[in-house]
GROMACS .gro file of C-alpha atoms in nm:
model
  305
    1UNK     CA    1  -1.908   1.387  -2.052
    2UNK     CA    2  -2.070   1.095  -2.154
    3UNK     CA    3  -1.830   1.009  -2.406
    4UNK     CA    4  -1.550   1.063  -2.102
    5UNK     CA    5  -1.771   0.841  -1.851
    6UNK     CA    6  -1.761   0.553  -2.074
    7UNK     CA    7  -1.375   0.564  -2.148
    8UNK     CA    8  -1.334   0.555  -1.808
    9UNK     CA    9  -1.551   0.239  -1.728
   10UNK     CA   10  -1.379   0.067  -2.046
   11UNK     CA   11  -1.052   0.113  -1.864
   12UNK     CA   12  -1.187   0.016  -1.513
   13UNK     CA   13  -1.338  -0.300  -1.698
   14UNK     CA   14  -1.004  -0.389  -1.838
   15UNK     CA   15  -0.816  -0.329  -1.520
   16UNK     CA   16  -1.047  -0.556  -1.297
   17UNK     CA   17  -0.996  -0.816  -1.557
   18UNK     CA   18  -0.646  -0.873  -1.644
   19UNK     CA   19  -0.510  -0.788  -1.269
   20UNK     CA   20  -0.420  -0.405  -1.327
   21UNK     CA   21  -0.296  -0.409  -1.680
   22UNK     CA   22  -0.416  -0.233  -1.974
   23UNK     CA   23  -0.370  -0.151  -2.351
   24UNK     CA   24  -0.427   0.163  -2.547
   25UNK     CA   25  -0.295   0.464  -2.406
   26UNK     CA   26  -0.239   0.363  -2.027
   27UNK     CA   27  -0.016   0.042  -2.177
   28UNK     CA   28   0.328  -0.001  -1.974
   29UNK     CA   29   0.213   0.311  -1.707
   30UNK     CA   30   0.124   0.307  -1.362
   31UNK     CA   31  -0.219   0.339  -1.287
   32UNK     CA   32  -0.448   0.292  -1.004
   33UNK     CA   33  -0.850   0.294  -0.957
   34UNK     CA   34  -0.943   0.522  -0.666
   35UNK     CA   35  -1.254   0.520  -0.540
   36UNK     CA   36  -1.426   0.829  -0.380
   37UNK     CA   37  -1.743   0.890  -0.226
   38UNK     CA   38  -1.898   1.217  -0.403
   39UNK     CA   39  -1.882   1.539  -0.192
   40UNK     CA   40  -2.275   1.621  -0.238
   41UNK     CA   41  -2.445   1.305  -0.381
   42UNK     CA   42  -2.236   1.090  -0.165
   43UNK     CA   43  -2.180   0.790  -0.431
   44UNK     CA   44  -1.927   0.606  -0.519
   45UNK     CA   45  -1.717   0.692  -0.809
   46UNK     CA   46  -1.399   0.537  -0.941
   47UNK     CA   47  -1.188   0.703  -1.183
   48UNK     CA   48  -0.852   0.581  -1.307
   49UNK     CA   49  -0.522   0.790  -1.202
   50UNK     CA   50  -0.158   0.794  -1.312
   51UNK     CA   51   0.064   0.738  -1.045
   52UNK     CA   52   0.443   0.829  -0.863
   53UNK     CA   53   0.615   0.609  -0.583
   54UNK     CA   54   0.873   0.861  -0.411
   55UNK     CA   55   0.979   0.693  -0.082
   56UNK     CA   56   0.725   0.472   0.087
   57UNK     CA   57   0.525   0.758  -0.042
   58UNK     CA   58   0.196   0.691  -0.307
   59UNK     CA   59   0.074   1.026  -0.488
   60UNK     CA   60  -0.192   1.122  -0.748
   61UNK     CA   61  -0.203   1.476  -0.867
   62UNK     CA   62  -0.546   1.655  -0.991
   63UNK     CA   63  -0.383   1.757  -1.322
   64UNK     CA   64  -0.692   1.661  -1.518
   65UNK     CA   65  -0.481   1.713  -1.817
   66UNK     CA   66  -0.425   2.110  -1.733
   67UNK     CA   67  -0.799   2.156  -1.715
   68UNK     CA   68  -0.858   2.515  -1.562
   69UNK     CA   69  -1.071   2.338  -1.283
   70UNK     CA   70  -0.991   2.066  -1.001
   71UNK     CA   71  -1.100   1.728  -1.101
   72UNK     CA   72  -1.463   1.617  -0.956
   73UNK     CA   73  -1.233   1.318  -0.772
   74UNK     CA   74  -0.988   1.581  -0.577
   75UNK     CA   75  -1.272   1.761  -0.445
   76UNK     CA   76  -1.442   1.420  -0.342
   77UNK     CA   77  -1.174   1.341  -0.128
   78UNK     CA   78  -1.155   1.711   0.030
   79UNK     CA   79  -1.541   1.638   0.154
   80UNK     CA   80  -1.444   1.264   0.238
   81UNK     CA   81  -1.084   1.200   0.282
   82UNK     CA   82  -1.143   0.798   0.346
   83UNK     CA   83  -1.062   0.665  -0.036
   84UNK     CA   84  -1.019   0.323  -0.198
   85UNK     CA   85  -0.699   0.259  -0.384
   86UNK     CA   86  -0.677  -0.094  -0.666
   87UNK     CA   87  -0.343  -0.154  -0.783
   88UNK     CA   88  -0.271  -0.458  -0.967
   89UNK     CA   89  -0.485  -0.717  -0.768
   90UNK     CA   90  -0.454  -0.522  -0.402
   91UNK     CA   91  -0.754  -0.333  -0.293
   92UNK     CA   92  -0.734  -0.152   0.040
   93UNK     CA   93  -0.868   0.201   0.246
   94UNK     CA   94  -0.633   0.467   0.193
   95UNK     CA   95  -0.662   0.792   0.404
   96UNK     CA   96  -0.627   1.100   0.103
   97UNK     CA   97  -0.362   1.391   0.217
   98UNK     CA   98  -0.331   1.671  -0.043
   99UNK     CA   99   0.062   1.819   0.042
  100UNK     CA  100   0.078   2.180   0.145
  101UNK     CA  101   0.359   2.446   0.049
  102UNK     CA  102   0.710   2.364   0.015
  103UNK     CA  103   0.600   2.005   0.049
  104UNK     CA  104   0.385   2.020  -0.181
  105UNK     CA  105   0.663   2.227  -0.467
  106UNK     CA  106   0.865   1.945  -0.355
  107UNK     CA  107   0.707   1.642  -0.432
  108UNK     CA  108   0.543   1.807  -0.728
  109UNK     CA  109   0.922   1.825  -0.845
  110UNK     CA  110   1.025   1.468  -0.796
  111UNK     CA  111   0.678   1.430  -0.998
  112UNK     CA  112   0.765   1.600  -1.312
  113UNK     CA  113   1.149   1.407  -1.275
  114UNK     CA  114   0.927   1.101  -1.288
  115UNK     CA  115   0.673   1.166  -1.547
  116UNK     CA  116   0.762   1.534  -1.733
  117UNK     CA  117   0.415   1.549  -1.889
  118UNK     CA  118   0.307   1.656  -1.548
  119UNK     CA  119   0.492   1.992  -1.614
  120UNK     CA  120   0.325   1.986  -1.931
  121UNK     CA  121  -0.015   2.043  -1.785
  122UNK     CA  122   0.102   2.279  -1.509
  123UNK     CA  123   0.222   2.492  -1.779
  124UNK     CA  124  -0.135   2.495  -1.949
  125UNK     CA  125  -0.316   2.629  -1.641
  126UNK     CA  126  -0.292   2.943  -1.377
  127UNK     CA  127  -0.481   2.715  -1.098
  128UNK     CA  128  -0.139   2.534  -0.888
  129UNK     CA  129  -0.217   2.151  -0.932
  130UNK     CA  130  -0.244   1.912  -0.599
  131UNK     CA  131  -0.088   1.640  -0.496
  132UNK     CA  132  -0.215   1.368  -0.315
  133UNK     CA  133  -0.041   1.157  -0.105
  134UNK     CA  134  -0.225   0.814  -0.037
  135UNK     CA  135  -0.178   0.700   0.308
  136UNK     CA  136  -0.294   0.347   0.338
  137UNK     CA  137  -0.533   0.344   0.644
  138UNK     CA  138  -0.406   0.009   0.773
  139UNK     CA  139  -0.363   0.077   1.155
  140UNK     CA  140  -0.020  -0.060   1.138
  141UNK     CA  141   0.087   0.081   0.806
  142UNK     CA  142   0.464   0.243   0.805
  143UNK     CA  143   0.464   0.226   1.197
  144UNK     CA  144   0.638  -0.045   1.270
  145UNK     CA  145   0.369  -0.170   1.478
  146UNK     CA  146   0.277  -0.538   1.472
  147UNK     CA  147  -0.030  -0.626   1.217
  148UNK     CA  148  -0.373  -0.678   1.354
  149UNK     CA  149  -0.426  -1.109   1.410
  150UNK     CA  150  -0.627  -1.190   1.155
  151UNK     CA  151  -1.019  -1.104   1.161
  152UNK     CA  152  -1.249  -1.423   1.149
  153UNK     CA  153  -1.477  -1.304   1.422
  154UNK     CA  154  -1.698  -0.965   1.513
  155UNK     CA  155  -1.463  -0.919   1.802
  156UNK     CA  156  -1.185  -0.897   1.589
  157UNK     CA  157  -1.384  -0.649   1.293
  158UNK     CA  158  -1.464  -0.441   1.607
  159UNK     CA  159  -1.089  -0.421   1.753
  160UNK     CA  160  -0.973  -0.348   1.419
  161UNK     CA  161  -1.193  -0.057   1.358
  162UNK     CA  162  -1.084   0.038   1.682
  163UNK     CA  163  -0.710   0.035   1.622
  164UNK     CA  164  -0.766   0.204   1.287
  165UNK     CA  165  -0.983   0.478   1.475
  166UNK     CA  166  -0.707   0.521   1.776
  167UNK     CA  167  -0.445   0.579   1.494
  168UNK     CA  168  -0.615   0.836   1.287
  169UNK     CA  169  -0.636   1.030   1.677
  170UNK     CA  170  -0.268   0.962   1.665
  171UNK     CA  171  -0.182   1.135   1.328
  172UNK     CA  172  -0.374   1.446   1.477
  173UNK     CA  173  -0.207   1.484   1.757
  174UNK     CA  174   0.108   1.402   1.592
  175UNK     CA  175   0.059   1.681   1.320
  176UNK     CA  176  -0.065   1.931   1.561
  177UNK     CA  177   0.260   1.946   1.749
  178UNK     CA  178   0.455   1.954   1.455
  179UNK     CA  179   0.249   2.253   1.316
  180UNK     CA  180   0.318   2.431   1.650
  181UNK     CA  181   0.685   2.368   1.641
  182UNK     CA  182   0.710   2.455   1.284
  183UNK     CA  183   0.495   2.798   1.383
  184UNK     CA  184   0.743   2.830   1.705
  185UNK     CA  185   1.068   2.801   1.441
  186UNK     CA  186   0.959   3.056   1.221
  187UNK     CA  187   0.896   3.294   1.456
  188UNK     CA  188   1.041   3.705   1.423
  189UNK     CA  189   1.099   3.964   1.162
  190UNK     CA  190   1.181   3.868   0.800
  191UNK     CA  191   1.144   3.457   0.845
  192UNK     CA  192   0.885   3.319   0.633
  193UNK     CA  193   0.577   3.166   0.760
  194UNK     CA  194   0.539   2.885   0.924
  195UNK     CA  195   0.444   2.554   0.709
  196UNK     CA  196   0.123   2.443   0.586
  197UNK     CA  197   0.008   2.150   0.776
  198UNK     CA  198  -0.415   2.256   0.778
  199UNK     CA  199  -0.489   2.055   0.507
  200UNK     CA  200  -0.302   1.733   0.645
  201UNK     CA  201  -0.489   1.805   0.996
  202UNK     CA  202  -0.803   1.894   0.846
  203UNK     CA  203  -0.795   1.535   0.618
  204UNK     CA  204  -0.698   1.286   0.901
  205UNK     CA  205  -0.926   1.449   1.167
  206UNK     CA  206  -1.238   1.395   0.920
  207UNK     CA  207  -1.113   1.072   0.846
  208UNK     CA  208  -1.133   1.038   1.266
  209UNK     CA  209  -1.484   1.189   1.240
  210UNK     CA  210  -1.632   1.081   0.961
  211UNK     CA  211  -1.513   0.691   0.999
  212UNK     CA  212  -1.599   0.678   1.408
  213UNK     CA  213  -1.990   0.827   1.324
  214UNK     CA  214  -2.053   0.525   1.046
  215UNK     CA  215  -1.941   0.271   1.298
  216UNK     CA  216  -2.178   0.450   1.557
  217UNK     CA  217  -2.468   0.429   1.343
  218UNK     CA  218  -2.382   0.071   1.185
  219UNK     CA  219  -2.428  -0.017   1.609
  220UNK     CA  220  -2.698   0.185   1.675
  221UNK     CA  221  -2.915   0.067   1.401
  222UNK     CA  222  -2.766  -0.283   1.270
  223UNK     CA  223  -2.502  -0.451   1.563
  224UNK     CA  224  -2.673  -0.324   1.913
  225UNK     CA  225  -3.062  -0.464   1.815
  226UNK     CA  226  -2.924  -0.782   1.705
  227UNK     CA  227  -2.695  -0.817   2.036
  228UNK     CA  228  -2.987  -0.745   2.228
  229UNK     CA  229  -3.217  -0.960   2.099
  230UNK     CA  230  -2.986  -1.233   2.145
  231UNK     CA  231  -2.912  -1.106   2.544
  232UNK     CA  232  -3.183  -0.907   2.627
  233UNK     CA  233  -3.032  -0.917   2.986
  234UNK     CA  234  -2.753  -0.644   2.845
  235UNK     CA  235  -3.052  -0.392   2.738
  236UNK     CA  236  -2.903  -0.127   3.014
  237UNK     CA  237  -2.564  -0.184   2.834
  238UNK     CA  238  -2.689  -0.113   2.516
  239UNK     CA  239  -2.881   0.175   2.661
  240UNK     CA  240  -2.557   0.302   2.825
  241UNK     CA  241  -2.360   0.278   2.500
  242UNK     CA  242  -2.631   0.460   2.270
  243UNK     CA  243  -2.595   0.729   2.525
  244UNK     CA  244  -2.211   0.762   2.490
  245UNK     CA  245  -2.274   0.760   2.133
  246UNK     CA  246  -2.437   1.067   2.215
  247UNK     CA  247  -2.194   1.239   2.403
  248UNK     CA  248  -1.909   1.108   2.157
  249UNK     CA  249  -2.086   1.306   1.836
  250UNK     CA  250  -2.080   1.628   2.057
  251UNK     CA  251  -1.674   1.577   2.081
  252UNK     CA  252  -1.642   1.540   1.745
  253UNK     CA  253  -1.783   1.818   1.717
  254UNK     CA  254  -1.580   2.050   1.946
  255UNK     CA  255  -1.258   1.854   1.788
  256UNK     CA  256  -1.378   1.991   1.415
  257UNK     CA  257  -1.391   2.363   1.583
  258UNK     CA  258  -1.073   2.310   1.788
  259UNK     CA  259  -0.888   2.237   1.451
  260UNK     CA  260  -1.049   2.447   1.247
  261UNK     CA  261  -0.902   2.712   1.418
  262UNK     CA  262  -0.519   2.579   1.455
  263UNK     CA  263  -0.418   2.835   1.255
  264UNK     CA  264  -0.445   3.109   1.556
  265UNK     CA  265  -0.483   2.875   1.865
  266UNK     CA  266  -0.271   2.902   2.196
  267UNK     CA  267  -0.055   2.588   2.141
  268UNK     CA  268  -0.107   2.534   2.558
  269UNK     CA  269  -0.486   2.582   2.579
  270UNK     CA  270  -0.473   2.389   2.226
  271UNK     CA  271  -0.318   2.098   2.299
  272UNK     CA  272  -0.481   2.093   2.694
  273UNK     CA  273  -0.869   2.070   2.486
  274UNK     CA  274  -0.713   1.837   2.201
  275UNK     CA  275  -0.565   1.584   2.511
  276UNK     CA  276  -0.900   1.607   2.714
  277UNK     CA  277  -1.100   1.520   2.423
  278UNK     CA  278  -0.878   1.234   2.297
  279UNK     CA  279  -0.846   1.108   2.626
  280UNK     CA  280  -1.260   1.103   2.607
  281UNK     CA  281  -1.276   0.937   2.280
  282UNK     CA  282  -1.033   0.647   2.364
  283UNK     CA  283  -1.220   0.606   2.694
  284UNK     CA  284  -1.498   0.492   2.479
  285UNK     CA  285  -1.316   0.314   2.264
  286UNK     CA  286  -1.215   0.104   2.604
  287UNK     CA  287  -1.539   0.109   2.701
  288UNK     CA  288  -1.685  -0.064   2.425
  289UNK     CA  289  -1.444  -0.289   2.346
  290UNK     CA  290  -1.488  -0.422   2.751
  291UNK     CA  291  -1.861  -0.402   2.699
  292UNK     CA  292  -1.880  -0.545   2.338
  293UNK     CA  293  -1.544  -0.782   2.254
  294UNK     CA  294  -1.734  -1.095   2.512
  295UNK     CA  295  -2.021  -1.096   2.314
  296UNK     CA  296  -1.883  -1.083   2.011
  297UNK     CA  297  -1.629  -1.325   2.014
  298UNK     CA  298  -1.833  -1.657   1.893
  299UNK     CA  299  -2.001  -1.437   1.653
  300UNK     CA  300  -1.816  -1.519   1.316
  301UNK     CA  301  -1.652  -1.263   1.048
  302UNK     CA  302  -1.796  -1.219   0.760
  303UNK     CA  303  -2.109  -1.364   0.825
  304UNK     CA  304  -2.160  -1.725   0.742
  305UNK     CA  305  -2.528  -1.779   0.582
   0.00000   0.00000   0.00000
């Protein structure tokens, strides 16, 4: 393990230095870094991976070279799908989407066209290895959507969190419906079921959760003192927002246990609960960003000493 550990950091050395490229076994391939954040000790750990382009797609499969057991990396990402992918000199927040099913055969397939060795490894092992699509968390990645201006103040860090945040509520809803029309088109005796989408609901609603309670607690505890101190006029503000805080964690967690049980749900009553709550979330969203955005707007971004 050791041994392994310090292979690893030899390549990740190399990488950093010469702008992606390295010798020895990984010469002329394509490799990334990602960077996960460990499932129980909640560290950072980086761990070079092969890579295949299909599309405007980006995938990494847990093959760990036909090991019987997941990688420690794959089930990193399952606990905390937010991951960060280095390739060549680009570093940016990728949002990690194992494929499901037929999907999942699929890309798998174009995999193994790309780089046979892949089949090699499934071959050496019972357990069906993943495949990871990367989904770069950009707000306006593959959307069409006009990029974010450029962030040089605390205004602009906060409205870009927010845009990221209000497009990870997107993807949910998105996905939901098309798990319930999938479910609706496979519907009656002898057609198969319907397509997994839990996985790709389950990754980009945690990514919702998990991403919208770090910028809560970076304000309670870091932003929202600070601002006060500096317009101590605002404290009922403040007060008012720490409250919503509140009342947002409780959504999050009724949206976990709404999608947790997709699977089952009444696609009426399921998408009524999913719309009331998103409607709540983005209200705060608005909220803050009429409350906060004035006072942060001379404040510049990164902070100058």
């Amino acid at each position: 393990m050791s041994s392994a550990s310090s292979f690893n950091q030899s390549v990740i050395d190399e990488f950093r230095a010469n702008g992606g490229k390295v010798g020895g076994p990984f010469e002329g391939g394509d490799l990334l870094l990602l960077t996960t954040t460990g499932a129980r000790s909640g560290v950072e750990r980086t761990t070079p991976l092969g890579y295949v382009r299909h599309g405007g797609l980006l995938m990494v499969v847990g093959s760990d070279l036909g090991a019987p057991r997941h990688p420690d990396w794959y089930h990193n990402l399952l606990a905390h799908p937010v991951v960060r992918v280095e390739i060549g000199t680009e570093r940016y927040e990728a949002v990690a989407v194992p494929a499901e099913g037929e999907r999942r055969d699929r890309l798998f397939a174009h995999v193994v066209n790309a780089e046979p060795g892949y089949g090699a490894y499934q071959e050496k092992t019972t357990r069906i290895l993943p495949v990871v699509v990367l989904e770069r968390a950009a707000a306006d990645a593959g959307t069409g959507a006009v990029a974010p201006a450029p962030v040089t103040t605390l205004a602009d860090k906060l409205l870009e969190v927010h845009v990221w945040l209000r497009a990870q509520l997107r993807h949910v809803r998105e996905e939901t419906d098309a798990h319930f029309a999938a479910r609706a088109a496979h519907q009656g005796p002898g057609e198969p079921p319907a397509p997994g989408l839990g996985l790709q609901i389950r990754q980009h609603c945690l990514a919702f959760c998990q991403s919208l309670e770090f910028h809560h607690v970076s304000e309670d505890r870091h932003m929202f003192p600070a601002m006060e101190a500096h317009h101590p006029h605002l404290a009922g503000a403040f007060a008012r927002l720490r409250a919503e805080h509140r009342t947002v964690a409780r959504i999050q967690q009724e949206l976990s246990g709404l999608l947790a049980d997709v699977a089952g749900a009444d696609p009426e009553r399921f998408r009524a609960e999913l719309e009331r709550m998103s409607a709540e979330l983005t209200a705060h969203l608005d909220h803050e960003e009429e409350t906060l955005l004035p006072l942060l707007a001379g404040v510049p971004f990164p902070p100058v000493p």
